[in-house]
Tab-separated table of C-alpha atoms in Angstrom:
chain	number	residue	atom	x	y	z
A	27	MET	CA	-1.333	2.258	-37.439
A	28	ALA	CA	-3.858	2.097	-34.604
A	29	LEU	CA	-7.630	1.861	-34.644
A	30	VAL	CA	-9.355	4.480	-32.545
A	31	ASP	CA	-12.640	4.296	-30.646
A	32	LEU	CA	-13.788	7.745	-29.659
A	33	ASP	CA	-16.387	6.288	-27.294
A	34	PHE	CA	-13.663	4.735	-25.155
A	35	PRO	CA	-13.423	7.609	-22.624
A	36	GLU	CA	-17.134	7.059	-21.991
A	37	GLN	CA	-16.635	3.304	-21.639
A	38	LEU	CA	-13.995	4.018	-19.016
A	39	GLU	CA	-16.691	5.445	-16.741
A	40	ARG	CA	-17.633	1.839	-15.966
A	41	PHE	CA	-14.128	1.484	-14.558
A	42	GLY	CA	-14.461	4.471	-12.277
A	43	VAL	CA	-12.870	7.115	-14.516
A	44	ASP	CA	-14.712	10.101	-15.919
A	45	THR	CA	-11.852	12.542	-16.412
A	46	ALA	CA	-10.078	11.170	-19.505
A	47	LEU	CA	-11.149	14.076	-21.681
A	48	GLU	CA	-10.150	16.721	-19.152
A	49	CYS	CA	-6.473	16.128	-19.938
A	50	PHE	CA	-4.887	18.542	-22.467
A	51	ASN	CA	-1.617	16.589	-22.641
A	52	CYS	CA	0.611	19.231	-21.106
A	53	GLY	CA	2.947	16.566	-19.715
A	54	THR	CA	3.139	17.870	-16.132
A	55	CYS	CA	2.336	14.302	-14.998
A	56	ALA	CA	5.261	12.863	-16.981
A	57	ALA	CA	7.564	15.590	-15.656
A	58	ILE	CA	6.752	14.951	-12.000
A	59	CYS	CA	6.395	11.148	-12.187
A	60	PRO	CA	9.226	9.456	-10.233
A	61	LEU	CA	9.447	6.781	-12.948
A	62	ILE	CA	10.966	9.204	-15.509
A	63	HIS	CA	10.002	6.709	-18.182
A	64	GLU	CA	9.034	7.325	-21.809
A	65	HIS	CA	6.373	9.959	-21.213
A	66	PHE	CA	4.585	7.876	-18.621
A	67	PRO	CA	1.699	8.418	-17.886
A	68	ARG	CA	1.085	11.076	-20.548
A	69	LYS	CA	1.388	8.701	-23.515
A	70	ILE	CA	-0.995	6.069	-22.216
A	71	ILE	CA	-3.534	8.760	-21.228
A	72	ARG	CA	-3.411	10.010	-24.839
A	73	TYR	CA	-4.174	6.451	-25.983
A	74	ALA	CA	-7.163	6.427	-23.617
A	75	GLN	CA	-8.460	9.731	-24.992
A	76	LEU	CA	-8.220	8.456	-28.550
A	77	GLY	CA	-9.572	5.038	-27.682
A	78	ALA	CA	-6.438	3.309	-29.038
A	79	LYS	CA	-7.450	0.153	-27.199
A	80	ASP	CA	-5.068	-2.150	-29.085
A	81	ARG	CA	-2.129	-0.003	-28.041
A	82	ILE	CA	-3.311	0.045	-24.441
A	83	LEU	CA	-3.587	-3.740	-24.422
A	84	GLN	CA	-0.250	-4.236	-26.226
A	85	GLU	CA	1.546	-1.963	-23.773
A	86	SER	CA	-0.586	-2.861	-20.772
A	87	ASP	CA	2.310	-4.055	-18.594
A	88	GLU	CA	3.494	-0.426	-18.484
A	89	LEU	CA	0.427	0.425	-16.385
A	90	TRP	CA	1.798	-1.607	-13.487
A	91	ARG	CA	5.002	0.431	-13.316
A	92	CYS	CA	2.893	3.174	-11.689
A	93	LEU	CA	3.612	3.586	-7.959
A	94	HIS	CA	0.166	5.025	-7.231
A	95	CYS	CA	2.083	7.737	-5.357
A	96	GLY	CA	-0.374	10.459	-6.366
A	97	LEU	CA	2.142	13.145	-7.406
A	98	CYS	CA	0.639	13.447	-10.915
A	99	THR	CA	-2.887	13.784	-9.571
A	100	TYR	CA	-1.749	16.345	-7.034
A	101	THR	CA	-0.043	18.549	-9.648
A	102	CYS	CA	-2.321	18.116	-12.687
A	103	PRO	CA	-3.385	21.631	-13.807
A	104	ARG	CA	-6.603	20.242	-15.313
A	105	GLU	CA	-7.577	18.098	-12.328
A	106	ALA	CA	-7.760	15.225	-14.789
A	107	ASP	CA	-6.649	12.818	-12.033
A	108	PRO	CA	-3.994	10.942	-14.042
A	109	GLY	CA	-3.301	8.531	-11.160
A	110	GLU	CA	-6.947	7.477	-11.070
A	111	LEU	CA	-6.949	7.180	-14.877
A	112	ILE	CA	-4.098	4.681	-14.651
A	113	LEU	CA	-6.055	2.737	-12.010
A	114	GLY	CA	-9.137	2.779	-14.270
A	115	LEU	CA	-7.069	1.479	-17.183
A	116	ARG	CA	-5.694	-1.310	-14.972
A	117	ARG	CA	-9.288	-2.283	-14.151
A	118	TYR	CA	-10.167	-2.254	-17.862
A	119	VAL	CA	-7.174	-4.433	-18.795
A	120	ILE	CA	-7.877	-6.921	-15.980
A	121	ALA	CA	-11.514	-7.174	-17.118
A	122	LYS	CA	-10.218	-7.959	-20.626
A	123	TRP	CA	-7.770	-10.562	-19.304
A	124	ARG	CA	-10.514	-12.221	-17.317
A	125	GLY	CA	-12.770	-12.267	-20.364
A	126	ARG	CA	-15.538	-10.117	-18.931
A	127	ALA	CA	-18.322	-10.171	-21.520
A	128	ASP	CA	-19.181	-6.456	-21.399
A	129	VAL	CA	-15.741	-5.106	-22.404
B	23	MET	CA	9.812	-7.046	-14.705
B	24	PHE	CA	7.419	-9.847	-13.813
B	25	LYS	CA	4.243	-10.221	-15.820
B	26	PRO	CA	1.708	-8.134	-13.883
B	27	ARG	CA	-1.024	-10.588	-14.782
B	28	ASP	CA	0.793	-13.489	-13.039
B	29	ILE	CA	1.469	-11.467	-9.905
B	30	ILE	CA	-2.084	-10.071	-9.728
B	31	GLU	CA	-3.728	-13.472	-10.137
B	32	LEU	CA	-1.403	-15.001	-7.526
B	33	ILE	CA	-2.137	-12.261	-4.979
B	34	ALA	CA	-5.873	-12.284	-5.763
B	35	ASP	CA	-5.966	-16.048	-5.269
B	36	ASN	CA	-4.083	-15.784	-1.961
B	37	VAL	CA	-6.453	-13.107	-0.633
B	38	LYS	CA	-9.455	-15.139	-1.729
B	39	LYS	CA	-8.275	-18.305	-0.006
B	40	THR	CA	-6.359	-17.092	3.044
B	41	ARG	CA	-7.565	-13.466	3.452
B	42	ASN	CA	-4.058	-12.053	3.059
B	43	PRO	CA	-1.706	-11.528	0.068
B	44	PHE	CA	0.879	-14.125	1.141
B	45	GLY	CA	-1.166	-17.287	1.406
B	46	VAL	CA	-0.150	-17.596	5.070
B	47	PRO	CA	-2.913	-18.483	7.548
B	48	ASN	CA	-3.812	-15.362	9.574
B	49	LEU	CA	-3.417	-17.416	12.751
B	50	LEU	CA	0.269	-17.944	12.019
B	51	MET	CA	0.835	-14.387	10.886
B	52	ASN	CA	-0.965	-12.460	13.593
B	53	ARG	CA	0.600	-13.362	16.942
B	54	TRP	CA	1.854	-10.000	18.282
B	55	TRP	CA	-1.000	-9.727	20.827
B	56	LYS	CA	-0.222	-12.975	22.620
B	57	GLY	CA	0.692	-12.461	26.261
B	58	LEU	CA	-0.358	-8.797	26.265
B	59	ASP	CA	-3.670	-9.127	28.062
B	60	LEU	CA	-5.451	-6.517	25.942
B	61	PRO	CA	-9.218	-6.052	26.512
B	62	ALA	CA	-11.183	-8.222	24.057
B	63	GLU	CA	-14.295	-6.044	24.003
B	64	GLY	CA	-15.067	-2.368	24.000
B	65	ASP	CA	-16.145	0.621	21.965
B	66	VAL	CA	-13.013	1.342	19.922
B	67	MET	CA	-11.043	-1.387	18.218
B	68	LEU	CA	-7.343	-1.363	17.413
B	69	PHE	CA	-7.334	-2.463	13.771
B	70	THR	CA	-3.826	-3.306	12.532
B	71	GLY	CA	-4.905	-4.522	9.075
B	72	LEU	CA	-2.019	-7.038	9.409
B	73	MET	CA	0.401	-4.696	7.656
B	74	TYR	CA	3.125	-4.629	10.320
B	75	GLN	CA	2.723	-8.390	10.678
B	76	SER	CA	3.392	-8.674	6.917
B	77	VAL	CA	6.888	-7.186	7.111
B	78	PRO	CA	8.782	-10.500	7.556
B	79	TYR	CA	6.838	-12.012	4.646
B	80	ILE	CA	7.329	-8.997	2.366
B	81	GLU	CA	11.013	-9.046	3.213
B	82	MET	CA	11.329	-12.712	2.282
B	83	THR	CA	9.105	-12.867	-0.814
B	84	THR	CA	10.695	-9.771	-2.370
B	85	ARG	CA	14.174	-11.200	-1.726
B	86	HIS	CA	13.152	-14.226	-3.811
B	87	LEU	CA	11.448	-12.129	-6.499
B	88	GLU	CA	14.645	-10.090	-6.778
B	89	ARG	CA	16.617	-13.257	-7.521
B	90	TYR	CA	14.263	-14.429	-10.255
B	91	GLU	CA	13.440	-11.127	-12.018
B	92	ASP	CA	14.496	-11.267	-15.687
B	93	SER	CA	15.807	-14.829	-15.217
B	94	ALA	CA	14.608	-17.993	-16.940
B	95	LEU	CA	12.564	-18.795	-13.827
B	96	GLU	CA	10.553	-15.565	-13.985
B	97	ASP	CA	7.648	-17.186	-15.822
B	98	TYR	CA	7.168	-19.798	-13.105
B	99	VAL	CA	5.520	-17.235	-10.803
B	100	ARG	CA	2.225	-17.986	-12.500
B	101	TYR	CA	2.274	-21.567	-11.176
B	102	GLY	CA	2.458	-20.267	-7.608
B	103	ARG	CA	-1.290	-20.112	-7.385
B	104	TYR	CA	-1.650	-23.817	-8.112
B	105	MET	CA	0.406	-24.691	-5.033
B	106	PRO	CA	-1.711	-25.738	-2.026
B	107	LYS	CA	-2.045	-22.713	0.268
B	108	PHE	CA	-1.334	-24.608	3.468
B	109	LEU	CA	2.011	-25.690	2.002
B	110	VAL	CA	2.987	-22.227	0.769
B	111	GLY	CA	1.762	-20.619	3.974
B	112	LEU	CA	3.537	-23.014	6.250
B	113	GLY	CA	6.736	-22.744	4.196
B	114	LEU	CA	6.645	-18.938	4.298
B	115	ALA	CA	5.873	-18.931	8.002
B	116	LEU	CA	8.813	-21.243	8.718
B	117	LEU	CA	11.275	-19.533	6.392
B	118	SER	CA	10.598	-15.933	7.388
B	119	SER	CA	13.022	-14.518	9.891
B	120	LYS	CA	12.259	-14.799	13.605
B	121	GLU	CA	14.136	-11.579	14.225
B	122	GLU	CA	11.947	-9.698	11.706
B	123	LYS	CA	8.817	-11.126	13.334
B	124	LYS	CA	9.985	-9.919	16.724
B	125	LYS	CA	10.745	-6.445	15.346
B	126	SER	CA	7.302	-6.091	13.769
B	127	ALA	CA	5.654	-7.302	16.994
B	128	ASP	CA	7.730	-4.738	18.940
B	129	MET	CA	6.272	-1.922	16.826
B	130	LEU	CA	2.718	-3.066	17.515
B	131	HIS	CA	3.544	-3.452	21.215
B	132	SER	CA	4.849	0.124	21.154
B	133	ILE	CA	1.617	1.332	19.579
B	134	ALA	CA	-0.479	-0.448	22.223
B	135	LYS	CA	1.733	1.047	24.953
B	136	VAL	CA	1.605	4.654	23.718
B	137	LEU	CA	-2.182	4.389	23.358
B	138	ALA	CA	-2.432	3.132	26.944
B	139	LYS	CA	-0.098	5.919	28.087
B	140	SER	CA	-2.433	8.393	26.309
B	141	LYS	CA	-5.340	6.883	28.279
B	142	VAL	CA	-7.131	5.736	25.130
B	143	ASP	CA	-9.673	2.989	25.817
B	144	PHE	CA	-9.413	0.368	23.119
B	145	PHE	CA	-9.884	-3.339	22.614
B	146	TYR	CA	-8.258	-5.860	20.356
B	147	SER	CA	-9.804	-8.915	18.782
B	148	PRO	CA	-7.563	-10.972	16.451
B	149	GLU	CA	-10.669	-12.592	14.930
B	150	LEU	CA	-11.907	-9.192	13.722
B	151	ASP	CA	-8.527	-7.842	12.630
B	152	HIS	CA	-8.165	-8.522	8.913
B	153	TYR	CA	-6.035	-7.385	6.016
B	154	SER	CA	-7.887	-4.485	4.333
B	155	GLY	CA	-7.415	-5.714	0.749
B	156	VAL	CA	-5.765	-2.460	-0.312
B	157	LEU	CA	-3.144	-4.126	-2.525
B	158	LEU	CA	-5.899	-5.595	-4.697
B	159	TYR	CA	-7.308	-2.090	-5.099
B	160	ASP	CA	-3.907	-0.649	-6.003
B	161	LEU	CA	-3.245	-3.398	-8.536
B	162	GLY	CA	-6.593	-2.717	-10.232
B	163	ASP	CA	-8.463	-5.860	-9.132
B	164	ILE	CA	-11.513	-3.880	-8.089
B	165	ASP	CA	-13.811	-6.926	-8.013
B	166	GLY	CA	-11.421	-8.830	-5.741
B	167	PHE	CA	-11.033	-5.778	-3.518
B	168	ILE	CA	-14.780	-5.254	-3.143
B	169	ARG	CA	-15.333	-8.947	-2.400
B	170	HIS	CA	-12.668	-9.011	0.308
B	171	ALA	CA	-13.479	-5.578	1.764
B	172	SER	CA	-17.161	-6.532	2.014
B	173	PHE	CA	-16.172	-9.581	4.060
B	174	VAL	CA	-14.036	-7.416	6.388
B	175	ALA	CA	-16.736	-4.739	6.735
B	176	ASP	CA	-19.470	-7.367	7.335
B	177	THR	CA	-17.388	-9.036	10.061
B	178	LEU	CA	-16.979	-5.709	11.867
B	179	ARG	CA	-20.619	-4.695	11.373
B	180	GLU	CA	-21.907	-7.989	12.760
B	181	LYS	CA	-19.977	-7.309	15.973
B	182	GLY	CA	-21.205	-3.709	16.098
B	183	VAL	CA	-17.718	-2.208	15.652
B	184	LYS	CA	-17.935	1.381	14.386
B	185	LYS	CA	-14.784	3.037	15.716
B	186	LEU	CA	-11.332	1.946	14.641
B	187	ILE	CA	-7.773	2.920	15.468
B	188	THR	CA	-5.447	2.192	12.561
B	189	VAL	CA	-1.682	1.907	12.574
B	190	ASP	CA	-0.458	2.247	8.974
B	191	PRO	CA	-1.212	4.590	6.062
B	192	HIS	CA	-2.505	1.994	3.586
B	193	THR	CA	-5.100	0.498	5.922
B	194	THR	CA	-6.063	4.001	7.095
B	195	TYR	CA	-6.659	5.138	3.517
B	196	ALA	CA	-8.609	1.979	2.703
B	197	LEU	CA	-10.921	2.320	5.704
B	198	LYS	CA	-11.345	6.083	5.570
B	199	VAL	CA	-11.749	6.546	1.825
B	200	LEU	CA	-12.148	3.269	-0.080
B	201	TYR	CA	-14.582	1.392	2.177
B	202	PRO	CA	-17.226	4.163	2.182
B	203	LYS	CA	-16.821	4.637	-1.584
B	204	HIS	CA	-16.694	1.028	-2.768
B	205	VAL	CA	-18.325	-1.028	-0.011
B	206	GLY	CA	-20.746	1.546	1.381
B	207	GLU	CA	-19.469	1.074	4.925
B	208	THR	CA	-18.319	4.070	6.973
B	209	PHE	CA	-16.272	3.744	10.137
B	210	GLU	CA	-14.960	6.391	12.463
B	211	VAL	CA	-11.252	6.006	11.783
B	212	LYS	CA	-8.341	7.552	13.673
B	213	THR	CA	-4.738	6.638	13.292
B	214	TYR	CA	-2.866	5.950	16.546
B	215	PHE	CA	-0.608	9.013	16.431
B	216	GLU	CA	-3.629	11.328	16.271
B	217	LEU	CA	-4.523	10.090	19.755
B	218	ILE	CA	-1.213	10.611	21.537
B	219	ASN	CA	-1.564	13.203	24.263
B	220	PHE	CA	1.482	13.047	26.489
B	221	ARG	CA	4.808	14.773	26.503
B	222	GLY	CA	8.189	13.235	27.098
B	223	GLU	CA	11.713	12.915	25.838
B	224	ASN	CA	14.417	10.334	25.308
B	225	GLY	CA	17.437	12.393	24.374
B	226	THR	CA	16.697	12.402	20.619
B	227	LYS	CA	16.766	16.011	19.440
B	228	GLN	CA	16.386	15.810	15.692
B	229	VAL	CA	14.979	13.375	13.143
B	230	THR	CA	14.065	13.424	9.477
B	231	LEU	CA	10.511	12.329	8.833
B	232	HIS	CA	9.832	10.348	5.668
B	233	ASP	CA	6.181	11.045	4.854
B	234	PRO	CA	4.500	8.028	3.271
B	235	CYS	CA	2.554	9.045	0.115
B	236	MET	CA	-0.748	8.043	1.704
B	237	TYR	CA	-0.300	10.210	4.805
B	238	GLY	CA	1.498	13.072	3.043
B	239	ARG	CA	-0.633	13.458	-0.048
B	240	TYR	CA	-3.765	11.324	0.001
B	241	LEU	CA	-4.752	11.990	3.611
B	242	GLU	CA	-2.812	15.258	4.143
B	243	MET	CA	-1.776	14.312	7.675
B	244	SER	CA	1.946	15.137	7.726
B	245	ASP	CA	1.566	17.864	10.331
B	246	VAL	CA	0.239	15.406	12.959
B	247	PRO	CA	3.412	13.346	13.573
B	248	THR	CA	5.497	16.540	13.365
B	249	LYS	CA	3.468	18.013	16.254
B	250	VAL	CA	3.633	14.766	18.247
B	251	LEU	CA	7.418	14.774	17.897
B	252	ALA	CA	7.612	18.465	18.841
B	253	ASN	CA	5.850	17.523	22.108
B	254	MET	CA	8.685	15.073	22.752
B	255	GLY	CA	11.255	17.824	22.177
B	256	ILE	CA	12.178	16.375	18.785
B	257	GLU	CA	12.633	18.678	15.817
B	258	CYS	CA	11.940	17.412	12.285
B	259	VAL	CA	14.782	18.374	9.967
B	260	ALA	CA	13.410	19.321	6.558
B	261	VAL	CA	14.069	16.928	3.690
B	262	ARG	CA	13.808	17.840	0.021
B	263	ASN	CA	10.305	16.699	-0.998
B	264	SER	CA	8.042	16.205	1.981
B	265	GLY	CA	4.414	16.686	3.055
B	266	LYS	CA	2.152	16.976	0.023
B	267	PHE	CA	5.179	16.716	-2.259
B	268	THR	CA	6.751	13.746	-0.529
B	269	ASN	CA	8.677	11.316	-2.696
B	270	CYS	CA	7.680	7.676	-2.963
B	271	CYS	CA	10.117	5.086	-1.559
B	272	GLY	CA	9.427	2.722	-4.475
B	273	GLY	CA	7.850	0.034	-2.291
B	274	PRO	CA	4.550	-0.233	-4.189
B	275	VAL	CA	6.140	-1.727	-7.345
B	276	GLU	CA	8.322	-4.180	-5.482
B	277	SER	CA	6.116	-7.136	-6.341
B	278	ILE	CA	6.078	-6.354	-10.066
B	279	SER	CA	9.662	-5.186	-10.541
B	280	PRO	CA	12.235	-5.191	-7.729
B	281	LYS	CA	14.708	-3.522	-10.140
B	282	LEU	CA	12.449	-0.570	-10.865
B	283	SER	CA	11.563	-0.243	-7.209
B	284	LYS	CA	15.281	-0.052	-6.328
B	285	GLU	CA	15.821	2.778	-8.825
B	286	ILE	CA	13.115	4.832	-7.108
B	287	LEU	CA	14.393	3.791	-3.687
B	288	HIS	CA	17.945	4.979	-4.270
B	289	ARG	CA	16.784	8.452	-5.209
B	290	ARG	CA	14.670	8.774	-2.074
B	291	ALA	CA	17.351	7.186	0.111
B	292	GLU	CA	19.892	9.798	-1.021
B	293	GLU	CA	17.488	12.641	-0.216
B	294	LEU	CA	16.860	11.254	3.270
B	295	LYS	CA	20.506	10.514	4.040
B	296	SER	CA	21.563	14.014	3.004
B	297	THR	CA	19.871	15.598	6.042
B	298	GLY	CA	22.276	13.814	8.408
B	299	ALA	CA	19.511	13.206	10.998
B	300	PRO	CA	18.140	9.740	11.875
B	301	VAL	CA	15.199	8.815	9.667
B	302	VAL	CA	11.768	8.041	11.075
B	303	THR	CA	8.679	6.845	9.254
B	304	MET	CA	5.227	5.483	10.087
B	305	CYS	CA	4.635	2.968	7.298
B	306	PRO	CA	5.838	-0.651	7.482
B	307	ILE	CA	6.221	-0.812	3.689
B	308	CYS	CA	8.349	2.354	3.512
B	309	MET	CA	10.415	1.217	6.487
B	310	THR	CA	11.240	-2.235	5.090
B	311	HIS	CA	12.024	-0.739	1.729
B	312	LEU	CA	14.166	2.173	2.917
B	313	LYS	CA	16.295	-0.238	4.942
B	314	LYS	CA	17.124	-2.029	1.694
B	315	GLY	CA	18.464	1.289	0.421
B	316	GLY	CA	20.899	1.484	3.319
B	317	VAL	CA	18.866	4.013	5.322
B	318	GLU	CA	18.914	3.619	9.101
B	319	VAL	CA	15.212	4.013	9.782
B	320	GLU	CA	13.095	3.706	12.898
B	321	ASP	CA	9.346	3.432	13.143
B	322	LEU	CA	7.547	6.382	14.745
B	323	SER	CA	5.884	4.030	17.258
B	324	THR	CA	9.115	2.749	18.837
B	325	LEU	CA	10.615	6.255	18.938
B	326	ILE	CA	7.554	7.626	20.762
B	327	ASN	CA	7.455	4.623	23.056
B	328	ARG	CA	11.033	5.372	24.093
B	329	CYS	CA	9.826	8.862	25.121
B	330	ALA	CA	6.901	7.524	27.138
């Protein structure tokens, strides 16, 4: 079971990401990603949309598998910028690790 | 896989204290210009961003990370940041290969030579040439990136430098896109191969160009080196996945997981080898990494210099 926080996509704007809700989970990003790894980045983007913050933090190390190669962003049919979303989530997780008061 | 948090905090601490990701003093790392007699003042500055100079250090640190990944010693990475920087820096500087240092200096020499051959007026000042901080940005340490990039931008602004010639895709992307967006500082940025305006040849007829992700996709510049090579009588043999659809070499995850980065590397290496033509690239990270995958790869700068 995971707790959801539907305001999370809005909170992500502070981390430079305002496209979380554009994604309709088609999986093009996971298909083109060179990692070929457990629906990356589709799954973690779904967590971001739902605000499943505990899951994001539990599985946070996965975020750093991303090569930042930009193929997902280049091919996303919704222009949801999945590569930038992963970067935004990295920023969020680092802020949590460093105990930033506003997250 | 190393714990990203340990690696990020180690790199962030190194950049904070020594202004580069390795904890090596810039003075020890940046020596390619010695004996070249380059102008120290002018309108346009050659800004290397210390990426080519990093090659010997990347080569050595990743070799060690490879040994310790998934071993009992993996967790000790976190203690790296408590080591005095002068000790780590000096150790790295002494242990890194002299041959690799010479090779990376040769590439920068080639760049300076082809710019001179193209009659480009430029100056070089080692005191103003800093690492861009782009790895901090890529790893998600946006605060660390902004802090470091502001220092770099302030240093250039104070000296009135507005025009820069870059030499690698990561620094080019940082200065062209990230600095205006995150630091509010805009420079006129050209990469060296955009400025080459001579023709020549050296007997090479065909090469395969590995487009780095930053040039191919982020900056959409793949056609520029192809045209430069065409002017040297060199044809670029098509490789599966190039230009905007270029495939990553795997280099960017090398610090977090050498194993994962090798998986990605082998796929790209096979694609490149299958063309049968010698491979050329214009990114020091891609070049170092592709060599590990058994690809014979030359930097664009030395190839062009041999045509000059």
